[in-house]
Every structure is written in C-alpha cells, then in structure tokens.
PDB file of C-alpha atoms in Angstrom:
ATOM      1  CA  MET W   1     105.971  88.757 114.206  1.00 67.00           C
ATOM      2  CA  ALA W   2     103.221  90.737 112.326  1.00 93.00           C
ATOM      3  CA  TYR W   3     105.847  92.897 110.632  1.00 96.00           C
ATOM      4  CA  GLN W   4     108.681  93.118 108.156  1.00 97.00           C
ATOM      5  CA  VAL W   5     111.562  95.478 108.393  1.00 97.00           C
ATOM      6  CA  LEU W   6     112.425  97.110 105.067  1.00 95.00           C
ATOM      7  CA  VAL W   7     115.821  98.631 104.335  1.00 93.00           C
ATOM      8  CA  SER W   8     116.430 101.032 101.595  1.00 82.00           C
ATOM      9  CA  GLY W   9     120.012 102.395 101.703  1.00 78.00           C
ATOM     10  CA  GLU W  10     120.273 103.949 105.108  1.00 84.00           C
ATOM     11  CA  HIS W  11     116.647 104.136 105.922  1.00 88.00           C
ATOM     12  CA  ARG W  12     114.675 101.339 107.682  1.00 94.00           C
ATOM     13  CA  ALA W  13     110.772 101.126 107.587  1.00 96.00           C
ATOM     14  CA  LEU W  14     108.683  98.739 109.313  1.00 98.00           C
ATOM     15  CA  GLU W  15     105.900  97.282 107.344  1.00 98.00           C
ATOM     16  CA  TRP W  16     102.878  96.245 109.423  1.00 98.00           C
ATOM     17  CA  ARG W  17     101.285  92.936 108.480  1.00 97.00           C
ATOM     18  CA  GLY W  18      99.001  92.079 111.359  1.00 96.00           C
ATOM     19  CA  GLU W  19      95.316  92.882 111.305  1.00 96.00           C
ATOM     20  CA  LEU W  20      94.310  95.926 113.211  1.00 96.00           C
ATOM     21  CA  SER W  21      91.081  96.312 114.915  1.00 95.00           C
ATOM     22  CA  ASP W  22      91.327  98.990 117.470  1.00 93.00           C
ATOM     23  CA  ALA W  23      93.132 102.315 117.645  1.00 93.00           C
ATOM     24  CA  SER W  24      94.861 101.175 120.933  1.00 92.00           C
ATOM     25  CA  GLN W  25      96.827  98.959 118.893  1.00 95.00           C
ATOM     26  CA  ALA W  26      98.875 101.811 117.725  1.00 96.00           C
ATOM     27  CA  VAL W  27     101.140 101.208 120.768  1.00 95.00           C
ATOM     28  CA  GLU W  28     101.884  97.661 119.366  1.00 96.00           C
ATOM     29  CA  LEU W  29     103.293  99.464 116.260  1.00 97.00           C
ATOM     30  CA  VAL W  30     105.053 102.020 118.225  1.00 97.00           C
ATOM     31  CA  SER W  31     106.710  99.312 120.411  1.00 96.00           C
ATOM     32  CA  ALA W  32     107.760  97.334 117.241  1.00 97.00           C
ATOM     33  CA  CYS W  33     109.217 100.305 115.571  1.00 97.00           C
ATOM     34  CA  ILE W  34     111.243 101.164 118.591  1.00 96.00           C
ATOM     35  CA  GLY W  35     112.480  97.606 118.923  1.00 96.00           C
ATOM     36  CA  GLU W  36     113.593  97.243 115.295  1.00 96.00           C
ATOM     37  CA  ASP W  37     115.016 100.889 115.409  1.00 95.00           C
ATOM     38  CA  CYS W  38     112.684 102.261 112.826  1.00 95.00           C
ATOM     39  CA  ALA W  39     111.224 105.767 112.564  1.00 95.00           C
ATOM     40  CA  ARG W  40     109.385 104.917 109.466  1.00 96.00           C
ATOM     41  CA  LEU W  41     105.987 102.846 109.212  1.00 97.00           C
ATOM     42  CA  LEU W  42     104.272 101.455 106.180  1.00 98.00           C
ATOM     43  CA  ILE W  43     100.487 100.145 106.562  1.00 97.00           C
ATOM     44  CA  SER W  44      98.405  98.766 103.834  1.00 97.00           C
ATOM     45  CA  HIS W  45      94.653  99.113 103.698  1.00 96.00           C
ATOM     46  CA  GLU W  46      94.355  95.180 103.819  1.00 96.00           C
ATOM     47  CA  VAL W  47      95.189  95.135 107.645  1.00 97.00           C
ATOM     48  CA  LEU W  48      92.729  98.108 108.484  1.00 95.00           C
ATOM     49  CA  PRO W  49      89.433  97.678 109.821  1.00 95.00           C
ATOM     50  CA  ALA W  50      86.343  99.075 108.028  1.00 92.00           C
ATOM     51  CA  SER W  51      86.098 101.714 110.754  1.00 93.00           C
ATOM     52  CA  PHE W  52      89.425 103.355 109.641  1.00 92.00           C
ATOM     53  CA  PHE W  53      87.611 104.291 106.496  1.00 89.00           C
ATOM     54  CA  GLN W  54      84.339 105.615 108.325  1.00 89.00           C
ATOM     55  CA  LEU W  55      85.273 109.175 109.970  1.00 85.00           C
ATOM     56  CA  SER W  56      82.442 108.853 112.289  1.00 88.00           C
ATOM     57  CA  SER W  57      84.238 106.117 114.002  1.00 91.00           C
ATOM     58  CA  ARG W  58      87.277 108.405 114.798  1.00 91.00           C
ATOM     59  CA  PHE W  59      89.528 105.506 114.244  1.00 93.00           C
ATOM     60  CA  ALA W  60      91.808 106.861 111.652  1.00 89.00           C
ATOM     61  CA  GLY W  61      92.280 110.280 113.474  1.00 88.00           C
ATOM     62  CA  GLU W  62      93.076 108.474 116.925  1.00 92.00           C
ATOM     63  CA  PHE W  63      95.096 105.744 115.439  1.00 93.00           C
ATOM     64  CA  LEU W  64      97.334 108.248 113.480  1.00 91.00           C
ATOM     65  CA  GLN W  65      97.551 110.802 116.147  1.00 90.00           C
ATOM     66  CA  LYS W  66      98.947 108.239 118.448  1.00 93.00           C
ATOM     67  CA  LEU W  67     101.646 107.272 115.864  1.00 94.00           C
ATOM     68  CA  GLN W  68     102.379 110.912 115.297  1.00 91.00           C
ATOM     69  CA  ASN W  69     102.823 111.407 119.164  1.00 93.00           C
ATOM     70  CA  TYR W  70     105.873 109.369 118.853  1.00 93.00           C
ATOM     71  CA  ARG W  71     107.147 111.138 115.678  1.00 93.00           C
ATOM     72  CA  LEU W  72     106.745 107.993 113.429  1.00 94.00           C
ATOM     73  CA  GLN W  73     106.814 108.789 109.700  1.00 95.00           C
ATOM     74  CA  THR W  74     103.750 106.949 108.828  1.00 95.00           C
ATOM     75  CA  ALA W  75     102.460 105.942 105.182  1.00 95.00           C
ATOM     76  CA  VAL W  76      99.159 104.229 104.835  1.00 94.00           C
ATOM     77  CA  VAL W  77      98.347 102.649 101.262  1.00 95.00           C
ATOM     78  CA  ILE W  78      94.688 102.819 100.546  1.00 91.00           C
ATOM     79  CA  ASP W  79      92.924 100.912  97.852  1.00 90.00           C
ATOM     80  CA  ALA W  80      92.798 102.936  94.789  1.00 82.00           C
ATOM     81  CA  GLU W  81      89.990 101.121  93.270  1.00 85.00           C
ATOM     82  CA  ARG W  82      87.668 101.462  96.272  1.00 84.00           C
ATOM     83  CA  ASP W  83      85.010 104.346  96.638  1.00 80.00           C
ATOM     84  CA  TYR W  84      85.316 105.395 100.195  1.00 77.00           C
ATOM     85  CA  GLY W  85      82.481 108.086 100.045  1.00 78.00           C
ATOM     86  CA  GLU W  86      82.683 111.980  99.723  1.00 77.00           C
ATOM     87  CA  ARG W  87      83.733 112.579 103.416  1.00 79.00           C
ATOM     88  CA  PHE W  88      86.634 110.107 103.494  1.00 76.00           C
ATOM     89  CA  GLY W  89      87.661 111.720  99.962  1.00 73.00           C
ATOM     90  CA  GLU W  90      87.830 115.044 101.713  1.00 78.00           C
ATOM     91  CA  TYR W  91      89.940 113.584 104.611  1.00 75.00           C
ATOM     92  CA  LEU W  92      92.259 111.748 101.832  1.00 69.00           C
ATOM     93  CA  ARG W  93      92.920 115.177 100.110  1.00 72.00           C
ATOM     94  CA  GLU W  94      94.098 116.686 103.320  1.00 74.00           C
ATOM     95  CA  ALA W  95      95.927 113.484 104.508  1.00 67.00           C
ATOM     96  CA  ARG W  96      98.044 113.407 101.466  1.00 66.00           C
ATOM     97  CA  ARG W  97      99.818 116.756 102.660  1.00 71.00           C
ATOM     98  CA  GLY W  98     100.471 115.514 106.299  1.00 72.00           C
ATOM     99  CA  ARG W  99     103.974 115.976 107.800  1.00 78.00           C
ATOM    100  CA  PHE W 100     104.028 112.905 110.029  1.00 88.00           C
ATOM    101  CA  SER W 101     101.449 110.621 108.212  1.00 89.00           C
ATOM    102  CA  ARG W 102     100.241 110.472 104.817  1.00 91.00           C
ATOM    103  CA  LEU W 103      97.809 108.496 102.709  1.00 90.00           C
ATOM    104  CA  PHE W 104      98.937 107.090  99.262  1.00 91.00           C
ATOM    105  CA  LEU W 105      97.107 105.182  96.445  1.00 89.00           C
ATOM    106  CA  SER W 106     100.308 103.094  95.532  1.00 94.00           C
ATOM    107  CA  ARG W 107     102.773 101.134  97.649  1.00 95.00           C
ATOM    108  CA  GLU W 108     105.699 102.693  95.633  1.00 95.00           C
ATOM    109  CA  GLU W 109     104.530 106.196  96.125  1.00 94.00           C
ATOM    110  CA  ALA W 110     104.390 105.435  99.875  1.00 94.00           C
ATOM    111  CA  LEU W 111     107.934 103.889  99.997  1.00 94.00           C
ATOM    112  CA  ASP W 112     109.104 106.828  97.951  1.00 93.00           C
ATOM    113  CA  TRP W 113     107.775 109.302 100.532  1.00 93.00           C
ATOM    114  CA  LEU W 114     109.326 107.150 103.517  1.00 94.00           C
ATOM    115  CA  ALA W 115     112.727 107.110 101.777  1.00 91.00           C
ATOM    116  CA  ALA W 116     112.879 110.877 101.300  1.00 89.00           C
ATOM    117  CA  ARG W 117     112.091 111.471 105.029  1.00 72.00           C
TER     118      ARG W 117
END
C-alpha cells in the first residue's frame, strides 16, 4: 500500500506516500481513508506533482475540493525552502486558514492541526 496509518491517542490519520500525478487520484485517497476508518489525511510535497504548485493547472484546487467533498481533514506539507512564486504564495496565505484542508511548512505543525480536529 502507498500509505501509512498514524495513530495519536484516539485520532487516526492516513499519511499518503504514493506519487500523485492527476487530480482524479483523490478518489484513491478517499477510498484508502474510508477503508482504514480515517477522517484525517497527511500529504507531503514529495508525492505531489509540480502541477500542484502551478495554480494555472488547477490541480491543487480540484484535488483538495474532491477531498473536501468527503469531509476529509487534509494537511499538506510543503517545502519551506522552495520559492513557489508570488501567485502560489497568495494561495498559501489563504490555504493556511482552511476548514477542511490546510497547507503547512512543517510535518509537526500539520500533525498538530490534524490531532486538534
């Protein structure tokens, strides 16, 4: 399987480890979360395609919307050292306040948010 289930107290989160290349793959993540009884999802920048960070591709919006439709609490950890450009920076500022999905600069910060949900 391309994921690992993380358990913190009474909370379970699924950490996706398989490479993603298309927004339609969100269904695979939803299926894995349902199968593992997880309502929380952690995704690292390492498994995301470059198109996720190019807003003109619409990948990030479509992908995260599909996960939100299933009410999955989704934390995406992005590379704090990388310059994603001004437009993605604007998106990042907005996405750090989302109800169902948020972008974080560290894995620890993402896990803390998921545990508090």
